[in-house]
Coordinates of C-alpha atoms and ligand atoms in Angstrom, one line a residue:
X4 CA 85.1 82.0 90.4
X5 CA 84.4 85.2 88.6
X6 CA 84.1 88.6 90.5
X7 CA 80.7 89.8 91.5
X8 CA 80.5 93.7 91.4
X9 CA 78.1 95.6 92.7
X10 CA 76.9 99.1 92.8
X11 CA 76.8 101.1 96.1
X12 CA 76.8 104.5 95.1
X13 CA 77.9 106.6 91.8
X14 CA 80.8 106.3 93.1
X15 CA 81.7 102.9 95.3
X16 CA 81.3 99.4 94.3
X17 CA 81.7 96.2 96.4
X18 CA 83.2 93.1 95.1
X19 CA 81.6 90.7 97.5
X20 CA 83.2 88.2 99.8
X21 CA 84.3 84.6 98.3
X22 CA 86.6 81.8 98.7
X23 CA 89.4 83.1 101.1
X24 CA 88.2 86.6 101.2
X25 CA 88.3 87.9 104.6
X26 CA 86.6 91.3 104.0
X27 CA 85.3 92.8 100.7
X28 CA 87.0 94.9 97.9
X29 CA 85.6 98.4 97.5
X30 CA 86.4 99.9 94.6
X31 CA 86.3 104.0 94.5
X32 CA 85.3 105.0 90.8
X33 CA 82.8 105.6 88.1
X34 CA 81.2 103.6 85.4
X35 CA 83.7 105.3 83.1
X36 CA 86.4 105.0 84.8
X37 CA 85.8 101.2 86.1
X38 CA 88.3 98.6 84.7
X39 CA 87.6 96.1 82.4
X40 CA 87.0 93.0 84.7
X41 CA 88.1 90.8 81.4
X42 CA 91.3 92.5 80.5
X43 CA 92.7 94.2 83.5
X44 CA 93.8 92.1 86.8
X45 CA 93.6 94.8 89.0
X46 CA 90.5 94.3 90.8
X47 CA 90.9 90.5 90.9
X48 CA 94.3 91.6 92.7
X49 CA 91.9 93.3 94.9
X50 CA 90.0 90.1 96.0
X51 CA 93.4 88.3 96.7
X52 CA 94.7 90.7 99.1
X53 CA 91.8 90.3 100.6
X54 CA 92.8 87.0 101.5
X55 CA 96.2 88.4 103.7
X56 CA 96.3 87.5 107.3
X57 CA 94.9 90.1 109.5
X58 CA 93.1 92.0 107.0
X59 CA 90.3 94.4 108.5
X60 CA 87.0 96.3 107.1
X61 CA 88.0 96.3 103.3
X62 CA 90.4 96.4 100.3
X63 CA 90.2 99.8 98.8
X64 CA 90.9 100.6 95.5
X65 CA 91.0 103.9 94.4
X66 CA 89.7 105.4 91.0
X67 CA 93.3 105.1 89.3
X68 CA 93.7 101.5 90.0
X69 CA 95.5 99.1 87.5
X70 CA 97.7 96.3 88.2
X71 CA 100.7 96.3 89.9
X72 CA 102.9 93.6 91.3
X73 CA 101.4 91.2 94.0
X74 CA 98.5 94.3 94.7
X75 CA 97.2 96.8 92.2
X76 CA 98.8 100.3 92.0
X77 CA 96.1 102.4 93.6
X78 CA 95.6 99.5 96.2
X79 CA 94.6 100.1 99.8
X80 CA 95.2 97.5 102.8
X81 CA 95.1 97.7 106.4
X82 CA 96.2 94.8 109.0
X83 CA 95.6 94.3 112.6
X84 CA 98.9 94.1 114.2
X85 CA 97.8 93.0 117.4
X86 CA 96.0 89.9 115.7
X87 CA 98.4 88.5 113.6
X88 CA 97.8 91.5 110.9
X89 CA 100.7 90.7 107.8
X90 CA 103.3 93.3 106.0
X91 CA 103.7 92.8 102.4
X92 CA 106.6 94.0 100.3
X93 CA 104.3 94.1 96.8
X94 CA 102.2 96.1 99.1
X95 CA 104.0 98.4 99.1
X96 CA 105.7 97.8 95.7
X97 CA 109.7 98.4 94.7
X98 CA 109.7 101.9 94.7
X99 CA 109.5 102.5 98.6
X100 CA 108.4 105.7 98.9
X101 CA 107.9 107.0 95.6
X102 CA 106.3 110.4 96.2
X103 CA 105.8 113.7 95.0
X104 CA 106.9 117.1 96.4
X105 CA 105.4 120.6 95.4
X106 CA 107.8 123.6 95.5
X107 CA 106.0 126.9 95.4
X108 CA 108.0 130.1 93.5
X109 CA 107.0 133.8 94.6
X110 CA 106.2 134.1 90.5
X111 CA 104.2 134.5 87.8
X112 CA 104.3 132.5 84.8
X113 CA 104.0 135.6 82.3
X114 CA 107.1 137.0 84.2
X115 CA 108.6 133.3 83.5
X116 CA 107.8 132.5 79.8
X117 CA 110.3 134.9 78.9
X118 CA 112.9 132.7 80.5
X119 CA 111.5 129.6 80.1
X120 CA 114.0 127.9 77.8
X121 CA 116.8 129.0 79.8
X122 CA 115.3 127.7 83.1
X123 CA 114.7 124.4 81.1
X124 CA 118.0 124.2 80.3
X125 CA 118.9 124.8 83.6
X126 CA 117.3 122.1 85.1
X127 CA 118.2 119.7 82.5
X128 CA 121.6 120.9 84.0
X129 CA 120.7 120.2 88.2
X130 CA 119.1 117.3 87.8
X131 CA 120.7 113.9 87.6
X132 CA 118.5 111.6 86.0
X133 CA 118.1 108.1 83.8
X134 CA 119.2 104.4 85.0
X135 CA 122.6 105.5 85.3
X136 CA 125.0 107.5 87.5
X137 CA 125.2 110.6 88.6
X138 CA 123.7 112.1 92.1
X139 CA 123.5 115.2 93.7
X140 CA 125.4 113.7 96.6
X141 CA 127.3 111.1 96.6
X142 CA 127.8 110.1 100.4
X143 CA 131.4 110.2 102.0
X144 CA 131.6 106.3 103.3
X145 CA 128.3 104.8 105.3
X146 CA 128.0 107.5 107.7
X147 CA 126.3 109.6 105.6
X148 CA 124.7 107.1 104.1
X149 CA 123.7 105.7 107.8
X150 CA 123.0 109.5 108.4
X151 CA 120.3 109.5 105.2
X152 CA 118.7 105.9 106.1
X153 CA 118.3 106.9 109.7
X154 CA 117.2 110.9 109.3
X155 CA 115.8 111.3 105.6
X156 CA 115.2 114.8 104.2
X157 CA 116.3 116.0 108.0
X158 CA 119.6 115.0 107.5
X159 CA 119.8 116.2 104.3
X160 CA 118.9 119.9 105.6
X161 CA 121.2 119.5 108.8
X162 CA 123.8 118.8 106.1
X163 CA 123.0 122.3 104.3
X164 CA 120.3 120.9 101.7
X165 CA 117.5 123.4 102.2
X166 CA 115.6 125.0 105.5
X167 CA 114.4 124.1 108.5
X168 CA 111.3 125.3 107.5
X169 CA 111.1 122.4 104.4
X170 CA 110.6 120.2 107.4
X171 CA 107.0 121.8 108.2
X172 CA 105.8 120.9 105.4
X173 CA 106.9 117.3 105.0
X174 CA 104.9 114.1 105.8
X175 CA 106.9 113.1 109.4
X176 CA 108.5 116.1 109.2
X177 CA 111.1 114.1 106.5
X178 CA 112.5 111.2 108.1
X179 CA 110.3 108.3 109.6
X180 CA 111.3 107.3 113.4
X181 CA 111.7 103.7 113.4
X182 CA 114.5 103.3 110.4
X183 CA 117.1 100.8 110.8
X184 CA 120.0 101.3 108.7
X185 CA 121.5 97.8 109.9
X186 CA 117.8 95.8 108.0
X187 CA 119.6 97.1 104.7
X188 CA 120.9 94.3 103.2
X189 CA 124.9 95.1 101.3
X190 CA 123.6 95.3 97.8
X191 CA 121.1 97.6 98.4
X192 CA 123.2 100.1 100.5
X193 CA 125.9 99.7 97.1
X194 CA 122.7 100.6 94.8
X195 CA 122.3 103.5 97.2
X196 CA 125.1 105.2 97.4
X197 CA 125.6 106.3 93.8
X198 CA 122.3 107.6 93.4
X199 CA 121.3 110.0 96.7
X200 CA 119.9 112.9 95.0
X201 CA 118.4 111.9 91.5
X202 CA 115.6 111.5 89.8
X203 CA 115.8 107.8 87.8
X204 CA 113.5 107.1 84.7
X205 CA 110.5 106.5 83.0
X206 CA 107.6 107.8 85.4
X207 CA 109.6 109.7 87.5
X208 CA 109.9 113.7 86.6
X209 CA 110.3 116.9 87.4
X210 CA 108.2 119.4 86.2
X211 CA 107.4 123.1 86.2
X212 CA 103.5 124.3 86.5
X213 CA 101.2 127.0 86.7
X214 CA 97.8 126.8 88.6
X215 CA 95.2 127.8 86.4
X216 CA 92.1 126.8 88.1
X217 CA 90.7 127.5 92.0
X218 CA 88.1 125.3 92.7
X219 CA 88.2 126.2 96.6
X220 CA 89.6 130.0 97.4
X221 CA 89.9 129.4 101.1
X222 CA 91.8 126.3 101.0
X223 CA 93.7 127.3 97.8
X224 CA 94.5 130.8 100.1
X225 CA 95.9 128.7 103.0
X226 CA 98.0 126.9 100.5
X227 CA 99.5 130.0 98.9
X228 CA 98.0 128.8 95.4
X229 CA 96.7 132.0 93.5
X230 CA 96.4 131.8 89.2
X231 CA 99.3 131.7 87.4
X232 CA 101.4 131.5 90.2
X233 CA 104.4 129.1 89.3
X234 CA 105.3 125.6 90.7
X235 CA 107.7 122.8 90.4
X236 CA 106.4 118.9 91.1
X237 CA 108.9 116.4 91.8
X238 CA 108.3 112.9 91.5
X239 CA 111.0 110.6 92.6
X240 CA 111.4 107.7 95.3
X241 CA 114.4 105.6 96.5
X242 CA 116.0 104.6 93.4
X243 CA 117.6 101.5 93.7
X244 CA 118.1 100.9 97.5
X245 CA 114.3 101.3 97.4
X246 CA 113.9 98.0 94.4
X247 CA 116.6 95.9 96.1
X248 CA 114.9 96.1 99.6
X249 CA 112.0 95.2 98.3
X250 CA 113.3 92.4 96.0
X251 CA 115.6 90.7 99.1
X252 CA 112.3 91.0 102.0
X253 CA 110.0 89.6 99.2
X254 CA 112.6 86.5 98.5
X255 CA 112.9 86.5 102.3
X256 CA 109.3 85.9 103.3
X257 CA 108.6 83.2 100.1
X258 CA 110.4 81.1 102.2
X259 CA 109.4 82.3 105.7
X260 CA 105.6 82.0 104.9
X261 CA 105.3 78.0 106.0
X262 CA 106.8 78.9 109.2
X263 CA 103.9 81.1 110.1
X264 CA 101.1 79.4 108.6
X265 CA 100.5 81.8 105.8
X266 CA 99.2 80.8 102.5
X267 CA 98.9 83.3 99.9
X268 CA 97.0 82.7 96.6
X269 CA 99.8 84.5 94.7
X270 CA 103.9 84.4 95.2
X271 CA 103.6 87.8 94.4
X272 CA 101.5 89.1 97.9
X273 CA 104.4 86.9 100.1
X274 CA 104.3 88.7 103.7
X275 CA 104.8 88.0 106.9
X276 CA 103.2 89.1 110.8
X277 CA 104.4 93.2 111.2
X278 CA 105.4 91.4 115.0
X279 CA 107.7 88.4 113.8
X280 CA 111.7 88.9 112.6
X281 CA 111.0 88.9 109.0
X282 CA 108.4 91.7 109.1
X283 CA 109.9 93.9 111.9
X284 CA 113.1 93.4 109.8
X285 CA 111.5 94.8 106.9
X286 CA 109.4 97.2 108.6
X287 CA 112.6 98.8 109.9
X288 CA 114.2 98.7 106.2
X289 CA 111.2 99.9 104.7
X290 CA 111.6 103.0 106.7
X291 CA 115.1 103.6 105.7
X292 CA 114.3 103.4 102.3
X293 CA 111.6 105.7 102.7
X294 CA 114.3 108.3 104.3
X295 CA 116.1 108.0 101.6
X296 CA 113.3 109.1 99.1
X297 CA 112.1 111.6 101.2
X298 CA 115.8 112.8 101.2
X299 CA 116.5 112.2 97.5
X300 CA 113.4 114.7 97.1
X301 CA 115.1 117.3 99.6
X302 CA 118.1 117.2 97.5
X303 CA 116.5 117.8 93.9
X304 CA 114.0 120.3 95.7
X305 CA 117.3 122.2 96.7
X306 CA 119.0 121.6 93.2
X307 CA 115.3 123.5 91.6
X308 CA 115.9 126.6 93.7
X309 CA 120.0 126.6 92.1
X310 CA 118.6 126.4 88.9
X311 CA 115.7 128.7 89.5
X312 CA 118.3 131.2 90.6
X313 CA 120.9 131.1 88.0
X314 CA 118.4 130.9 85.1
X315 CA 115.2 133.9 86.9
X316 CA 116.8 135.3 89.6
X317 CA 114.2 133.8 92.1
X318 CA 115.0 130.7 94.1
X319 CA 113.1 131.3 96.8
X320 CA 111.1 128.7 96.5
X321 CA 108.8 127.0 99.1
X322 CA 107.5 123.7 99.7
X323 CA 103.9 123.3 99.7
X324 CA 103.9 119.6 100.7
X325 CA 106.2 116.4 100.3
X326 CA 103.8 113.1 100.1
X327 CA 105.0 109.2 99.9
X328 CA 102.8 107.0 98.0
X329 CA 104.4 103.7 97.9
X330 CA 104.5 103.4 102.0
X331 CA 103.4 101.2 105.0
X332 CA 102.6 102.8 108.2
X333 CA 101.6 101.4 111.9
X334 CA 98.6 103.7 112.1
X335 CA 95.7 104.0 115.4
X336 CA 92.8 103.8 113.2
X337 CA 89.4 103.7 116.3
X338 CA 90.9 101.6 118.9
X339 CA 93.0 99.4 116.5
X340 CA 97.2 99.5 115.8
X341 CA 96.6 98.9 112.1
X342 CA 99.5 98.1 109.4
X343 CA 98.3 100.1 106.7
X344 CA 99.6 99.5 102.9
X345 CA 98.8 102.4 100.4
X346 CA 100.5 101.6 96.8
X347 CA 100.3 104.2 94.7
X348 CA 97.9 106.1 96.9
X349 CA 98.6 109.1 99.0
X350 CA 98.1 109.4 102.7
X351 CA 95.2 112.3 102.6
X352 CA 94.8 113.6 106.4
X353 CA 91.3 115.4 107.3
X354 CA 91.5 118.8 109.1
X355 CA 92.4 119.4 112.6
X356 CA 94.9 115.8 112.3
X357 CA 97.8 116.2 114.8
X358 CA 99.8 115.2 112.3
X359 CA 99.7 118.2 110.5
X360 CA 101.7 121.7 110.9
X361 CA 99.4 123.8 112.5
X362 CA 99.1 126.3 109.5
X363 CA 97.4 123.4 107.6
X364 CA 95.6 121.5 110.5
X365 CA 92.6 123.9 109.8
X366 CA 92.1 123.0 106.1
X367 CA 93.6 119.3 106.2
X368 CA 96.9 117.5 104.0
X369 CA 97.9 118.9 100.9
X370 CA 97.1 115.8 98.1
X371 CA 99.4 116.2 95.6
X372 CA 98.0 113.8 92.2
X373 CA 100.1 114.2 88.9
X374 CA 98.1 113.6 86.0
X375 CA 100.3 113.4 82.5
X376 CA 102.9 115.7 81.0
X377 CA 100.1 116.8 78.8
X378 CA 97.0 116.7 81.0
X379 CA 98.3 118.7 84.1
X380 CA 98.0 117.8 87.7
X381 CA 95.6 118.9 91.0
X382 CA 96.2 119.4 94.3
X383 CA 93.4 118.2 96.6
X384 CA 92.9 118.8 100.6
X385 CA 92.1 115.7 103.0
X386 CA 88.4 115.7 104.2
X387 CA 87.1 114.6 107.4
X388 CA 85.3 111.0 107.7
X389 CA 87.0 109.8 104.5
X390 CA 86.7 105.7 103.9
X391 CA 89.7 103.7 103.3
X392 CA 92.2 105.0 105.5
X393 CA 91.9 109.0 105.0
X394 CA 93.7 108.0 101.8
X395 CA 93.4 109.0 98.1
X396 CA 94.4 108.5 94.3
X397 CA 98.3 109.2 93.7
X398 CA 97.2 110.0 89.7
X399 CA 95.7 109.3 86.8
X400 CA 96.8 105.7 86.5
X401 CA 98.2 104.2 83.9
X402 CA 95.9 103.1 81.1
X403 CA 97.7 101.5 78.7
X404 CA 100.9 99.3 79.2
X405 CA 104.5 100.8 78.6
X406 CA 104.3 98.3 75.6
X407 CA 100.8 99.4 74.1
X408 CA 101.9 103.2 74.9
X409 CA 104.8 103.1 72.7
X410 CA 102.7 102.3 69.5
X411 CA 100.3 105.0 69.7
X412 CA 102.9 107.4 68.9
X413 CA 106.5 108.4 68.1
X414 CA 108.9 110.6 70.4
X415 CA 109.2 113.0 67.2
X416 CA 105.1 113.6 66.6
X417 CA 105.1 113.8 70.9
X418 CA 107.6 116.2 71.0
X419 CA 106.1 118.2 68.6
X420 CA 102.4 117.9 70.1
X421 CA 103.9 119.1 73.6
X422 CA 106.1 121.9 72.0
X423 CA 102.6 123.4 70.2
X424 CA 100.8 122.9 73.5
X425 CA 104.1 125.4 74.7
X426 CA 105.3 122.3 77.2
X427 CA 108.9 122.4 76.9
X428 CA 110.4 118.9 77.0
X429 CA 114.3 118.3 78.6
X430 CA 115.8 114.9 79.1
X431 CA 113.9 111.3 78.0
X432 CA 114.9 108.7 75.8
X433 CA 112.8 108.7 72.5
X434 CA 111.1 105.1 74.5
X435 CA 110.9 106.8 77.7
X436 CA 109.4 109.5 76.2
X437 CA 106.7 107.5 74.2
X438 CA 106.0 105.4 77.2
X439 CA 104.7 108.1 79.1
X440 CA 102.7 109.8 76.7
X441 CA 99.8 111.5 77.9
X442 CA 97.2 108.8 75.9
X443 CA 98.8 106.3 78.1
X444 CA 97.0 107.5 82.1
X445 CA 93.4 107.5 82.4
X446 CA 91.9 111.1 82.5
X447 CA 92.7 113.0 85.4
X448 CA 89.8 115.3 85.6
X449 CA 87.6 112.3 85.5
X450 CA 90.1 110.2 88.4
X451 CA 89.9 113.6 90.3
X452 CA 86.3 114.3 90.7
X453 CA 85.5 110.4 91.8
X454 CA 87.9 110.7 93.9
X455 CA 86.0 113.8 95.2
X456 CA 82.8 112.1 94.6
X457 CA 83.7 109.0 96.5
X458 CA 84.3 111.5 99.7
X459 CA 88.5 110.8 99.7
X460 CA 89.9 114.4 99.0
X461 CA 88.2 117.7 98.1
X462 CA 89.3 119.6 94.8
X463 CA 91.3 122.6 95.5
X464 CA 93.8 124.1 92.4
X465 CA 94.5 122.6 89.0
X466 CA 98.1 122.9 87.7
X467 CA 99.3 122.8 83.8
X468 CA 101.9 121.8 83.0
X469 CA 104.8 124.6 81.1
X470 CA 108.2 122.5 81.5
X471 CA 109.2 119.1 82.2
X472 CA 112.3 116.9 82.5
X473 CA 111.5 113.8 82.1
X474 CA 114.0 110.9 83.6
Ligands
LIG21 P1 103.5 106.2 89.5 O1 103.9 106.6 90.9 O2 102.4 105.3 89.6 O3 104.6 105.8 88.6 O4 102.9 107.5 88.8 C1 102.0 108.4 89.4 C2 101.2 109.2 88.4 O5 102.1 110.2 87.8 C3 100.8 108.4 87.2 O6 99.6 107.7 87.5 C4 100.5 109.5 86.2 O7 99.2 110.0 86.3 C5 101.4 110.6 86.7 N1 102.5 111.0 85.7 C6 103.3 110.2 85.0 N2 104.2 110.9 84.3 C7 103.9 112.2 84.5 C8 104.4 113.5 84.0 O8 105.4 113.5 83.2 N3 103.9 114.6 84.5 C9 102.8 114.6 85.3 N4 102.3 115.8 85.8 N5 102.3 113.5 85.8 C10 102.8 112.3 85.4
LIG22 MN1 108.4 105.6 91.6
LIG23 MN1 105.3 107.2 92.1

């Protein structure tokens, strides 16, 4: 049957209960920015996670939703543990903990355009990237791989990779408690090793920006984001330990679904109960992976503060905040332990959470939402009595597929467009380059205020985008 959509508010829509639906979709977003219910699957991906054991209140979508594997990109899901709630690889998707990280230098971007090219150059220099080799770190035998899956960005700074004071500012303070190193199947480990500290390709970069708009001074204050000042996103996740995980735990619960009664209305969304082997196996892998991302992000943030040195003279850089948003957590949500899935959507925690260091619990999380090489990027603050899991956008969202993006333009008119717009471009293949052109994500200033307007996050600085190395 065909979805039936309605209208809430400017800014929510319902896509009502039917056939296995166990609660509705909402759907965060505008008129403008609502998919195309005839060409895109992603809100029809929506109404089948819908279906997953243990599902409570609602499957959210947020306004840069588009399709992903199993659930959308932008998708968010929460379980009831304690009544046979379900974990879903695909809801999570294969880049387990894909995130972003925003490093703050003491600068101004007049006092860098000066040595722009060199700092370019620089980081084109630091910063392993592409499918292949090459890694910051390449671990000495599994105990320091062991050492990554089991402490994350915290082992990485006990090993010499930063400050103590990174920590404070990372989701979990880096590393997520219940890791287990021994759910990491052989192959994946092998992926692993050879690529601890680097960036991979396509989507993932790192860029440097300037803020160039305020939209809230006291929030912006807190977060040490004044005009002009410069900063340097990273966007990486856990590489190919990350894919492999999630490729053996989806292959794994295909078969283990019978045994548990689960049907699924698509391969893609196979899962099984948080509380039975399969899940608390990949629960506990999951969480290594996500260690490794969070310490893969330590490692390139350290690697930016070399190159910021050598090429300005200023790598004392800080971190505003490191975010995951390709995760599963076990969160208390009221009086309920709920299993809660955000792919491609970023954890966005309201003022005064525990959870937060308590120079930011006044204002709430840092939201961190890259929009295009082009476009720029915002960072948002977490608001109190936010729907769908005090969780937000993770970015524009992709408009176009890699295969339509890549015959809008070239790499040569691209380059070119980026270089007028005084974005320098390092790394990317003349595809990957093309497949990430700005025309390809939805607007960002449009995903950004529905997000606001839908209550999820509140607007705090706009960043533009100067430099960026593509992988
Ligand atoms: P994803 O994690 O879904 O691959 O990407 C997250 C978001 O990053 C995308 O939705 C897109 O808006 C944004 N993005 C992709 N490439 C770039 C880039 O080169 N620079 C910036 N600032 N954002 C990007
Ligand atoms: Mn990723
Ligand atoms: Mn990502």
């Amino acid at each position: 049957a065909s979805l039936e959509l309605v209208q809430e508010t400017p800014y929510r829509w319902r896509i009502e209960r039917q056939g296995a639906m166990r609660v509705p979709g909402v759907v965060f977003t505008t008129r403008e920015l609502l998919p195309d219910l005839s060409a895109d699957q992603s809100l029809a991906q929506v109404a089948a996670v819908a279906t997953l054991p243990g599902v409570v209140e609602a499957v959210y979508a947020m306004p840069d939703v588009h399709w992903g594997y199993g659930f959308p990109i932008g998708g968010v899901a929460a379980t009831d543990v304690d009544r046979g709630g379900v974990v879903s690889p695909g809801g999570v998707g294969f880049d387990i903990s894909c995130g972003v990280r925003l490093l703050l230098a003491g600068l101004h971007l007049d006092r860098l355009r000066p040595r722009l090219t060199a700092l370019m150059d620089a980081l084109a220099d630091a910063i392993p990237r592409g499918m292949g080799r090459g890694a910051v770190w390449r671990p000495r035998g599994t105990a320091e791989l062991e050492g990554i899956l089991a402490g994350g960005a915290r082992y990485a700074v006990e090993r010499g990779h930063g400050e103590p004071a990174d920590l404070d500012r990372c989701e979990d303070r880096g590393a997520l408690a219940d890791a287990d190193p021994g759910a990491v199947g052989a192959r994946a480990r092998e992926r692993g090793l050879e690529q601890v500290g680097s960036l991979g390709s396509g989507n993932h970069f790192l860029e440097v920006e300037a803020v160039t708009e305020v939209y809230d001074e006291r929030i912006a204050q807190t977060y040490g984001l004044w005009p002009g000042r410069v900063c340097v996103m990273i966007h990486t996740g856990s590489r190919g330990l990350g894919h492999q995980i999630c490729t053996d735990f989806v292959r794994r619960m295909e078969t283990a679904m019978d045994r548990y009664g689960i049907s699924v209305p698509d391969r893609q969304l196979a899962c099984a109960p948080v509380f039975s082997a399969e899940g608390g196996a990949y629960m506990g892998a999951m969480a290594a992976a996500a260690n490794y991302g969070r310490a893969n992000r330590q490692l390139l943030g350290q690697a930016t503060r070399h190159a910021f040195d050598r090429a300005v003279g200023h790598g004392d850089l800080t971190v505003l905040y490191d975010v995951s948003h390709n995760l599963a957590k076990i969160e208390t949500h009221g009086s309920r332990r709920l299993c809660v899935h955000r792919k491609g959507a970023t954890l966005a925690l309201p003022p005064g959470h525990e959870d937060l260091p308590p120079d930011l619990r006044p204002v709430g999380q840092p939201v961190l939402v890259p929009g295009s090489m082009g476009a720029g990027s915002y960072v948002l603050a977490g608001v109190p009595d936010s729907p769908a899991f005090a969780s937000a956008c993770h970015g524009a969202g992709r408009r176009l597929s890699r295969h339509q993006a890549v015959k809008t333009t070239t790499a040569a008119r691209l380059r070119a467009e980026l270089q007028a717009a005084g974005i320098v471009v390092r790394g990317a293949s003349a595809r990957g380059l093309t497949e990430e052109t700005p025309e390809a994500y939805k607007d960002v200033d449009a995903v950004v205020d529905a997000c606001e307007g839908a209550g999820l996050a509140r607007k705090v600085a706009r960043l533009a985008p100067v430099g960026v190395v593509k992988g």
